Short mmCIF file of C-alpha atoms in Angstrom, two decimals:
data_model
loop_
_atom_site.label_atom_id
_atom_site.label_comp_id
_atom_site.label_asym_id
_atom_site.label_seq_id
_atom_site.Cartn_x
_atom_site.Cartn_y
_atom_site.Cartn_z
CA UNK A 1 -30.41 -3.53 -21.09
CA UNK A 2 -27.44 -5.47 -19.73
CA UNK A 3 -28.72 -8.94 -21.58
CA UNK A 4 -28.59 -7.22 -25.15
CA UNK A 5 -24.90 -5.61 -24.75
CA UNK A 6 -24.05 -8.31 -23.39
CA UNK A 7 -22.09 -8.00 -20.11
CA UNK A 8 -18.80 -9.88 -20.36
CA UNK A 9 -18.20 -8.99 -16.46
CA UNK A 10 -17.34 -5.77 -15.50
CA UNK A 11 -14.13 -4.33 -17.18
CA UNK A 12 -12.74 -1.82 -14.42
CA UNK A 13 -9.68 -0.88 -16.83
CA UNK A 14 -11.92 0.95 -19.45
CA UNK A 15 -12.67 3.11 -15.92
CA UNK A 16 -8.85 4.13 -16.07
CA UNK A 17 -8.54 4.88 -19.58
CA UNK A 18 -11.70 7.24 -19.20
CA UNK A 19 -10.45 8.82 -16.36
CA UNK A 20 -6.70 9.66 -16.39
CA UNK A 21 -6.94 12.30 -19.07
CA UNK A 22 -9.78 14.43 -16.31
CA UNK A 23 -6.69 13.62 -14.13
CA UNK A 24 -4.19 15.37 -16.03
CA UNK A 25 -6.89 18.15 -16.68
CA UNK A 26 -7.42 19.04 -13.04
CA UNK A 27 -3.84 18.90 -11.74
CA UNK A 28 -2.51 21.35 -14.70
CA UNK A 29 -5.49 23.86 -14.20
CA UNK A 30 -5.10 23.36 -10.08
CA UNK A 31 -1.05 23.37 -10.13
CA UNK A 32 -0.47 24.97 -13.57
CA UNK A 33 2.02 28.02 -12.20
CA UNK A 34 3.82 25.57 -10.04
CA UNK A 35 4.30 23.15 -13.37
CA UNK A 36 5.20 25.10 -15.89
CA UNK A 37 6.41 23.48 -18.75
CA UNK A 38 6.34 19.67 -17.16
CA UNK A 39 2.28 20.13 -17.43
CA UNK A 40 3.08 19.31 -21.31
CA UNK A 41 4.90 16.39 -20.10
CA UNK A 42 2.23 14.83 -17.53
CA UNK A 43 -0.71 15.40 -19.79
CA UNK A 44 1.47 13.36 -22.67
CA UNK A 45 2.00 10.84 -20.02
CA UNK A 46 -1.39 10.11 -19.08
CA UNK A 47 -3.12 10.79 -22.72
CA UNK A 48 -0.03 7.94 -23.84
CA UNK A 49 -1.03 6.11 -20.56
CA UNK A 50 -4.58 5.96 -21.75
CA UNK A 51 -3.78 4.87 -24.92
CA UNK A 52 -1.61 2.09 -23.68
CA UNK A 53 -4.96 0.70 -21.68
CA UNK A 54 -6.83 1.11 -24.98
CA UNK A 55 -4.59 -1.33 -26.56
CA UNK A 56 -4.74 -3.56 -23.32
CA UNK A 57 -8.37 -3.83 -23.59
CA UNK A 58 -8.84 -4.93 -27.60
CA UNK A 59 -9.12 -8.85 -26.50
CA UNK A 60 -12.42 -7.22 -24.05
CA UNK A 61 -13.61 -5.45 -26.37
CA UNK A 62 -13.60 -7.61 -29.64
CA UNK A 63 -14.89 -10.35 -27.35
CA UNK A 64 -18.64 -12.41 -27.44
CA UNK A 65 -20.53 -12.31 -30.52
CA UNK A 66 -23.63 -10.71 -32.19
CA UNK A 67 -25.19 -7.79 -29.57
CA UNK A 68 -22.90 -9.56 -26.71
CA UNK A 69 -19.86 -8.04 -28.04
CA UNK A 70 -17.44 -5.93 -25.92
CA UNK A 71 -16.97 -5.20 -22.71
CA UNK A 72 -19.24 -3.68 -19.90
CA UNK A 73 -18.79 -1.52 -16.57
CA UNK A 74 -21.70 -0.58 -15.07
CA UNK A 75 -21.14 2.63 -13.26
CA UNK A 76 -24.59 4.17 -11.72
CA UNK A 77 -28.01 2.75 -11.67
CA UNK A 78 -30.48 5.47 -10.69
CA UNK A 79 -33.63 3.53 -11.38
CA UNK A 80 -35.30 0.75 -14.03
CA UNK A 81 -33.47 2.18 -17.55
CA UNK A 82 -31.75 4.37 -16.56
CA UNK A 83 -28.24 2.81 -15.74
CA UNK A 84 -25.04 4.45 -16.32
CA UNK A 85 -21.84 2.37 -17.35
CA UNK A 86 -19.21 2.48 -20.27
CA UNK A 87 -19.50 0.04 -23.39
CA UNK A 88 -16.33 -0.95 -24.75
CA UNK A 89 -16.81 -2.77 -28.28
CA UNK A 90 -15.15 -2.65 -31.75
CA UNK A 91 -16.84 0.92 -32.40
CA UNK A 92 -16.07 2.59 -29.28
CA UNK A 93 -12.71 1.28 -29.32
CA UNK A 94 -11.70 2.68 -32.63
CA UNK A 95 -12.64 5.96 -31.80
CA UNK A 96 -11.06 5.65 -28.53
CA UNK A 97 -7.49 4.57 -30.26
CA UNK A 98 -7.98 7.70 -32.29
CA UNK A 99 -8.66 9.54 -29.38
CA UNK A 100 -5.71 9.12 -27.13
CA UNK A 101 -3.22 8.00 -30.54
CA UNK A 102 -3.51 10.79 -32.39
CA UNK A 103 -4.28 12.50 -29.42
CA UNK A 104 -1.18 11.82 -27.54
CA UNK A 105 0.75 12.64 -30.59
CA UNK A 106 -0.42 16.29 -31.18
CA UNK A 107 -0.39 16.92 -27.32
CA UNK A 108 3.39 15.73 -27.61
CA UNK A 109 3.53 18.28 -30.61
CA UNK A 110 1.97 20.89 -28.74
CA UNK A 111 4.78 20.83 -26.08
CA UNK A 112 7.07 22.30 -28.56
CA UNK A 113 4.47 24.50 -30.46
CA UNK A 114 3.25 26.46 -27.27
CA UNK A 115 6.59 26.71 -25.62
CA UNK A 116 6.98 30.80 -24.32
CA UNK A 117 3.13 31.03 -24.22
CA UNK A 118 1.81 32.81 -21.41
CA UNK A 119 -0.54 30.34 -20.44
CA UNK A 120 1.38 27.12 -20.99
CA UNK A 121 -0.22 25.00 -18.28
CA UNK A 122 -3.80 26.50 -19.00
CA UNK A 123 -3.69 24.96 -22.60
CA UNK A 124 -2.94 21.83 -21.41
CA UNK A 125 -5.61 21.75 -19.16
CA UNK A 126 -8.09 21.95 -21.62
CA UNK A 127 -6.80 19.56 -24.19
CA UNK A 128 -6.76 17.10 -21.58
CA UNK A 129 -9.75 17.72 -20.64
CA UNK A 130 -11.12 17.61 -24.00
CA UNK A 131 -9.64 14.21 -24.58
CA UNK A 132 -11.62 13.09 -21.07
CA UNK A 133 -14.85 14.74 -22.72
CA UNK A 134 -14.62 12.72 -26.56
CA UNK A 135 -13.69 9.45 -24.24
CA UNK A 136 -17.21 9.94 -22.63
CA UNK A 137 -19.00 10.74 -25.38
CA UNK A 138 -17.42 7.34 -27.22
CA UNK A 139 -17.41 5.15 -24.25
CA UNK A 140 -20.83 5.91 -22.69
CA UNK A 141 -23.49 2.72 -22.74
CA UNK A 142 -26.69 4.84 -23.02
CA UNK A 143 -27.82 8.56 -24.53
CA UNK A 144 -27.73 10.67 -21.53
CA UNK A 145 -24.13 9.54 -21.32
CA UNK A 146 -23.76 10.24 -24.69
CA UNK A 147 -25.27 13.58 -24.93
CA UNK A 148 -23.13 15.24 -21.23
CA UNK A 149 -20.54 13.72 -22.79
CA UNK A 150 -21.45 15.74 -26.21
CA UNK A 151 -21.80 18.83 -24.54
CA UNK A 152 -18.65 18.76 -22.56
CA UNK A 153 -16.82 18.24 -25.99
CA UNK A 154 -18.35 21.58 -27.11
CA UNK A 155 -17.42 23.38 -23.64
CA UNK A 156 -14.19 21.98 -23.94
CA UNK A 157 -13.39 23.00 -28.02
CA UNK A 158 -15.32 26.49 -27.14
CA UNK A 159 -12.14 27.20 -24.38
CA UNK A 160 -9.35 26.05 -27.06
CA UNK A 161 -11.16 27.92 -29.88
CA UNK A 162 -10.84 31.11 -28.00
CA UNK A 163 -7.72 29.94 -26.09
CA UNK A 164 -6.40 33.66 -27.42
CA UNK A 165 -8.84 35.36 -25.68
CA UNK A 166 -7.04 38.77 -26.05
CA UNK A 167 -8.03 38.73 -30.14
CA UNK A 168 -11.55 39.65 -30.82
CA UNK A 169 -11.61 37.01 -33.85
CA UNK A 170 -11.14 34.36 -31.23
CA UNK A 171 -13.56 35.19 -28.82
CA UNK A 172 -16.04 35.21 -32.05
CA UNK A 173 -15.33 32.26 -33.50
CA UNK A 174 -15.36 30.44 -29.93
CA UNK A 175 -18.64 31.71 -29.64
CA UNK A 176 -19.88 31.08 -33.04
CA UNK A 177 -18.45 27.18 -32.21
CA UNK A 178 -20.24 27.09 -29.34
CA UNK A 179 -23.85 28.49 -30.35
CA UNK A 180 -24.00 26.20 -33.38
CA UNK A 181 -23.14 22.80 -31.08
CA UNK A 182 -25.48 23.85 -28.89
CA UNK A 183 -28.29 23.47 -31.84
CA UNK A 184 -27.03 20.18 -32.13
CA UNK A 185 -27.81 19.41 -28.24
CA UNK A 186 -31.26 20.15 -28.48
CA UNK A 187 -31.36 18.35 -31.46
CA UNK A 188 -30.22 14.98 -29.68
CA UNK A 189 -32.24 16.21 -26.25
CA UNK A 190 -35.83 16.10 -28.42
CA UNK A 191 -34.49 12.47 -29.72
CA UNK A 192 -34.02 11.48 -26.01
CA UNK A 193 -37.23 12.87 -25.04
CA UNK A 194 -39.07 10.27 -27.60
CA UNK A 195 -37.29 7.27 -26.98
CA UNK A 196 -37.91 8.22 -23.15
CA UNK A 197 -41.03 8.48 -23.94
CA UNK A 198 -41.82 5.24 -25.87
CA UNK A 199 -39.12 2.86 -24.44
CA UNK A 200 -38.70 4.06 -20.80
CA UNK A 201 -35.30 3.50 -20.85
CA UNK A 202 -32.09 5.50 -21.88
CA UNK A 203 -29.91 2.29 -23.00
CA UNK A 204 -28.39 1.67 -26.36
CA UNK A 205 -29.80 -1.68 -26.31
CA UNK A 206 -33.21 -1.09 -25.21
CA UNK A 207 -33.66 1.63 -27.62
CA UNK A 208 -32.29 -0.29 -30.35
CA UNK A 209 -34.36 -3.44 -29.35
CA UNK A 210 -37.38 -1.39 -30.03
CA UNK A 211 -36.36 -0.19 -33.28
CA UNK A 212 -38.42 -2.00 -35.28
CA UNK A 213 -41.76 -1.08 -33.00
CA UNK A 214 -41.27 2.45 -33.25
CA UNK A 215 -43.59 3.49 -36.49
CA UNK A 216 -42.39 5.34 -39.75
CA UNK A 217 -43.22 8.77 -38.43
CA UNK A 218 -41.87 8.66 -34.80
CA UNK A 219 -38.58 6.72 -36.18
CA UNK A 220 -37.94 9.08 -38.55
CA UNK A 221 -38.33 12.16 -36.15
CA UNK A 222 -35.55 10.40 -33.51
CA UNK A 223 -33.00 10.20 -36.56
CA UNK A 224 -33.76 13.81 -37.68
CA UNK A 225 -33.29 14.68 -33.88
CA UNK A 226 -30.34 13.06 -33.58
CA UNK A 227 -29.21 13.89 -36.85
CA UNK A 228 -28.96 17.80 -36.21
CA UNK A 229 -27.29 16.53 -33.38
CA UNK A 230 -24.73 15.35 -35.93
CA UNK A 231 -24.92 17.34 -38.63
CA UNK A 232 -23.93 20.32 -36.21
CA UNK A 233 -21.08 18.50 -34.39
CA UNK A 234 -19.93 17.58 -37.57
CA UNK A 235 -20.27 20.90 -39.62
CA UNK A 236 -22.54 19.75 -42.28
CA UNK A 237 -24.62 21.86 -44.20
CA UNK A 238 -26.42 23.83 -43.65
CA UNK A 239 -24.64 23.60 -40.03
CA UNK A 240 -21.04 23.86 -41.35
CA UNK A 241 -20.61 27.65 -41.04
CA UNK A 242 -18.50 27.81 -37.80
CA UNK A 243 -15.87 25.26 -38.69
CA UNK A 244 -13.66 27.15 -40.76
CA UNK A 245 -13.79 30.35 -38.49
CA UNK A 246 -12.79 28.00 -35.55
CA UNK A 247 -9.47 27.72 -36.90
CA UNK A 248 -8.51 31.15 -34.80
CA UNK A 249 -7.27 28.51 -32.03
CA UNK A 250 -4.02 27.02 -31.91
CA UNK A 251 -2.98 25.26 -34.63
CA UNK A 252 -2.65 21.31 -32.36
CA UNK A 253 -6.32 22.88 -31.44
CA UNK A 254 -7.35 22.38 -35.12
CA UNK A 255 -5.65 18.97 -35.10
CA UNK A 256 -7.36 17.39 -32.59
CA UNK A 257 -10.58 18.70 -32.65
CA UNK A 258 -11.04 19.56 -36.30
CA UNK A 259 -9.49 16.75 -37.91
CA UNK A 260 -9.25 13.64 -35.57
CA UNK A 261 -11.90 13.53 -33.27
CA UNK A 262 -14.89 15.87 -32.30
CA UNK A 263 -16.05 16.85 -35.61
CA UNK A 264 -16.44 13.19 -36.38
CA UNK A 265 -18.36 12.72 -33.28
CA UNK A 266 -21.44 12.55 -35.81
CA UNK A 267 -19.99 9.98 -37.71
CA UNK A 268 -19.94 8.08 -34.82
CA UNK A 269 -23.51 8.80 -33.61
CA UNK A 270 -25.00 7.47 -37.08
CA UNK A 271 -22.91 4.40 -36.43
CA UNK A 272 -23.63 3.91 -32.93
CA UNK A 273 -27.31 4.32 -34.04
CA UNK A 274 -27.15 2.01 -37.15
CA UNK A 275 -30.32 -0.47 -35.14
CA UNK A 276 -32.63 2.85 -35.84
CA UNK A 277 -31.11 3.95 -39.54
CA UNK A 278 -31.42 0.54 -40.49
CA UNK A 279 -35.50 0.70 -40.06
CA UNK A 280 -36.02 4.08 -41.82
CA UNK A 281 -35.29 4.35 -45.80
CA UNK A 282 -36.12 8.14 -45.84
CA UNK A 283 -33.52 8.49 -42.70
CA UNK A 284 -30.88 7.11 -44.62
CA UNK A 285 -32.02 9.23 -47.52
CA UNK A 286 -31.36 12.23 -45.63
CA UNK A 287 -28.32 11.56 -44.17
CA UNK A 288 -26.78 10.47 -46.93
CA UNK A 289 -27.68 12.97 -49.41
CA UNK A 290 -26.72 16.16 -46.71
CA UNK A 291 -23.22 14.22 -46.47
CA UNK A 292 -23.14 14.22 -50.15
CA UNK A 293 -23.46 17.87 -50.48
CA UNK A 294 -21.35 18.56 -47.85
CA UNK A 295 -18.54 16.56 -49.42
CA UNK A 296 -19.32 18.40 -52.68
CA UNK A 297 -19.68 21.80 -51.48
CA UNK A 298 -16.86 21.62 -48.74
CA UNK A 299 -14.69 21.22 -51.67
CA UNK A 300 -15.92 23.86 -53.89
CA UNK A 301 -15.42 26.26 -51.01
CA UNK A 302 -11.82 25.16 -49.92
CA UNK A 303 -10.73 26.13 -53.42
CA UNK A 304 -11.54 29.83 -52.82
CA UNK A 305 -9.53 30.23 -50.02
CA UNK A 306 -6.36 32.02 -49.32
CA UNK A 307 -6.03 30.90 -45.11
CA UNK A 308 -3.94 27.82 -44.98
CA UNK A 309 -6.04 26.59 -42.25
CA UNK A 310 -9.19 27.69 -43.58
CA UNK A 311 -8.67 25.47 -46.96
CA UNK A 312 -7.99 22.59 -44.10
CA UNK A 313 -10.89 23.39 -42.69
CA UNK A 314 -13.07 23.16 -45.49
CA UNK A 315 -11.27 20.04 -46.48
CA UNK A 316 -12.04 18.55 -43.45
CA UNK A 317 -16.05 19.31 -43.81
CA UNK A 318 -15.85 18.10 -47.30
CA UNK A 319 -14.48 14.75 -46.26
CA UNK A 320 -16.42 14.28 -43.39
CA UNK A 321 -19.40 14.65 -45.61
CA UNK A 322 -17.54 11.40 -47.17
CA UNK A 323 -18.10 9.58 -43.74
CA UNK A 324 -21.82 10.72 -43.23
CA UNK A 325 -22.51 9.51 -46.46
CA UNK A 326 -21.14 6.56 -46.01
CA UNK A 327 -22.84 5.42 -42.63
CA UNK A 328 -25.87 7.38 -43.71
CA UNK A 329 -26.76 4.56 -46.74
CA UNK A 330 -25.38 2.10 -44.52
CA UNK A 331 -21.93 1.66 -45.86
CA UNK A 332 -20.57 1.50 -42.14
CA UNK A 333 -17.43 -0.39 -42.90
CA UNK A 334 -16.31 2.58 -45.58
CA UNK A 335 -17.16 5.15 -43.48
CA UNK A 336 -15.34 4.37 -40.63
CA UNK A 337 -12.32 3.24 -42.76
CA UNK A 338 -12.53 6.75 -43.69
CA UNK A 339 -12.47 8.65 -40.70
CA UNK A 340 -9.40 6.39 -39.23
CA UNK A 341 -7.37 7.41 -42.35
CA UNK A 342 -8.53 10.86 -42.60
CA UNK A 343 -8.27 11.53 -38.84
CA UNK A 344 -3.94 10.73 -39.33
CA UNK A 345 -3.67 12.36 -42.79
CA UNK A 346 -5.63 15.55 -41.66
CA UNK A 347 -3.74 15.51 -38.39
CA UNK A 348 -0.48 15.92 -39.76
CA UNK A 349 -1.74 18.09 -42.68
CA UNK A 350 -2.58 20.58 -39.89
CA UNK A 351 0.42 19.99 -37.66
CA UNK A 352 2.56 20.63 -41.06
CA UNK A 353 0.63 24.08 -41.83
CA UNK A 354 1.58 24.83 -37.93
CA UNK A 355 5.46 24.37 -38.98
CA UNK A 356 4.72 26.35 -41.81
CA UNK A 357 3.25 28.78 -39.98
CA UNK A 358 5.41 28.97 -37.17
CA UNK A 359 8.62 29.06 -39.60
CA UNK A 360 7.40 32.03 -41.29
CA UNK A 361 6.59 34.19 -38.51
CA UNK A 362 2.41 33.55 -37.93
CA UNK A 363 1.91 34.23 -41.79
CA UNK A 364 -1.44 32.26 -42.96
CA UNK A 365 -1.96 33.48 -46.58
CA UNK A 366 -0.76 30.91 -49.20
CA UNK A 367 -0.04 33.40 -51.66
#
């Protein structure tokens, strides 16, 4: 696995970018009535902290060439394929500047948008923790990496989804969120199962290695697999349902999860797993005619709605549709072009709706 990602030594600081934001997580749920309001503060600090390493590490990561690109820390290995490290290449390190950018920003945000809330501290807990939970879902060098770091993501937007846990819609829609991205999982635990199963090894680059020994038949069930994976992570349809109800959270809530970063996780699975796309016509036919419906149909339903969020919220699933599309035919460039620009203009088209909001005392409807 090592040869084809191409270890350019170990890279301990991509450990400390993954693991600050857990950091701030912990000590604001361990020492959240003795903070107060300076858990807004640290959890800024060490999301901006991560960020900073991020931009450190771009020489690492846009280093080598061909499948020895990027930068390498092993962390575990257990036995023959199945090692545990972090990857840090062009890909990953997109996503990760998205991450802990636009995440730091909104968590700044958030430090004036909770202030007075009961639970201050609490909230900060889990958005740091969420941003620990995308990092290892971006940064992880194999699928079983991939797919604790997926389901920690849902865990994670499942507590800030029903962060109001007094109002019944909350608890609903948190559980709703959660149900549906836990379709996805076993969607993307079947596709581990088979490349288990026919490579003996959980690595990106073994798997990917393989790609072209697979068969029609089997390759085409691991991209289904991990496509509901995707397609549920990513509310596309027919998997799209619990997106706009998850807008019950806090508004920063909608702008980091639902705009920058989770519910593009799928874009980034497609991309991450371009080797297997790239070997199956009718996989690419599927993926990018559901985004293609999705970005039609996302739209169509936005414009019946009277929510200000909820017309976000369909926005968002009609341009992510945009993205799957894109990487699903194999236009990766445009695709991810797309989610860097949408994940800044959606951002601050749902941190503008919480002004709005909060200005006019909680009042959603735009008429």
């Amino acid at each position: 696995m090592h040869h084809i990602l191409g270890v350019g030594g170990a890279y301990p600081l991509v450990v400390a970018l993954w693991l600050l934001p857990l950091a701030g997580a912990v000590i604001s749920w361990a020492f959240g009535p003795q903070l107060r309001s300076l858990a807004g503060w640290l959890v800024s600090g060490l999301v901006g902290a991560s960020f900073v390493l991020a931009a450190l590490s771009w020489g690492a990561a846009t280093q080598g060439a061909g499948d020895a690109l990027g930068a390498h820390q092993p962390l575990v290995s257990w036995m023959p394929g199945f090692d545990f490290g972090l990857l840090l290449d062009p890909l990953s390190l997109l996503w990760t500047f998205i991450i802990t950018g636009v995440g730091f920003l909104i968590v700044f945000y958030s430090i004036g948008y909770m202030d007075g809330d009961v639970a201050f501290a609490r909230f900060f807990a889990y958005m740091s923790f969420f941003v620990f939970a995308m990092l290892t879902l971006v940064l992880s060098d194999n699928f079983v990496g991939l797919l604790i770091g997926w389901g920690l993501v849902g865990l994670a937007s499942y507590f800030l989804i029903g962060f109001w846990f007094e109002r019944p819609s909350a608890v609903a829609a948190a559980r709703k969120a959660f149900v549906m991205n836990v379709v996805g999982d076993v969607g993307m635990m079947f596709a581990i199962f088979l490349i288990v199963a026919n490579v003996h090894s959980i690595g990106f680059g073994d798997a990917f290695a393989a790609a072209g020994s697979y068969g029609p038949g089997l390759l085409f069930a691991i991209c289904l697999a991990l496509f509901i994976g995707a397609a549920a992570k990513s509310a596309q349809v027919p998997l799209h349902t619990w997106l706009p109800d998850a807008m019950e959270g806090p508004t920063p809530v909608s702008a980091l999860i639902h705009a920058a970063t989770m519910v593009t996780a799928g874009v980034y699975l497609v991309a991450r797993c371009a080797p297997l796309w790239q070997h199956s016509a009718s996989a690419q036919l599927l993926v990018g005619t559901v985004g293609g419906l999705t970005a039609l149909l996302g739209a169509i339903l936005g414009t019946a709605q009277w929510d200000i969020k909820r017309i976000l919220a369909y926005s968002t699933m009609s341009q992510i549709g945009y993205m799957i599309m894109g990487v699903g035919v194999g236009a990766y460039e445009g695709g991810i072009a797309h989610f860097l620009t949408h994940a800044f203009f959606k951002a601050q088209l749902f941190l503008g709706a919480g002004l709005v909001i909060h200005a006019l005392g909680a009042e959603q409807d735009v008429r």
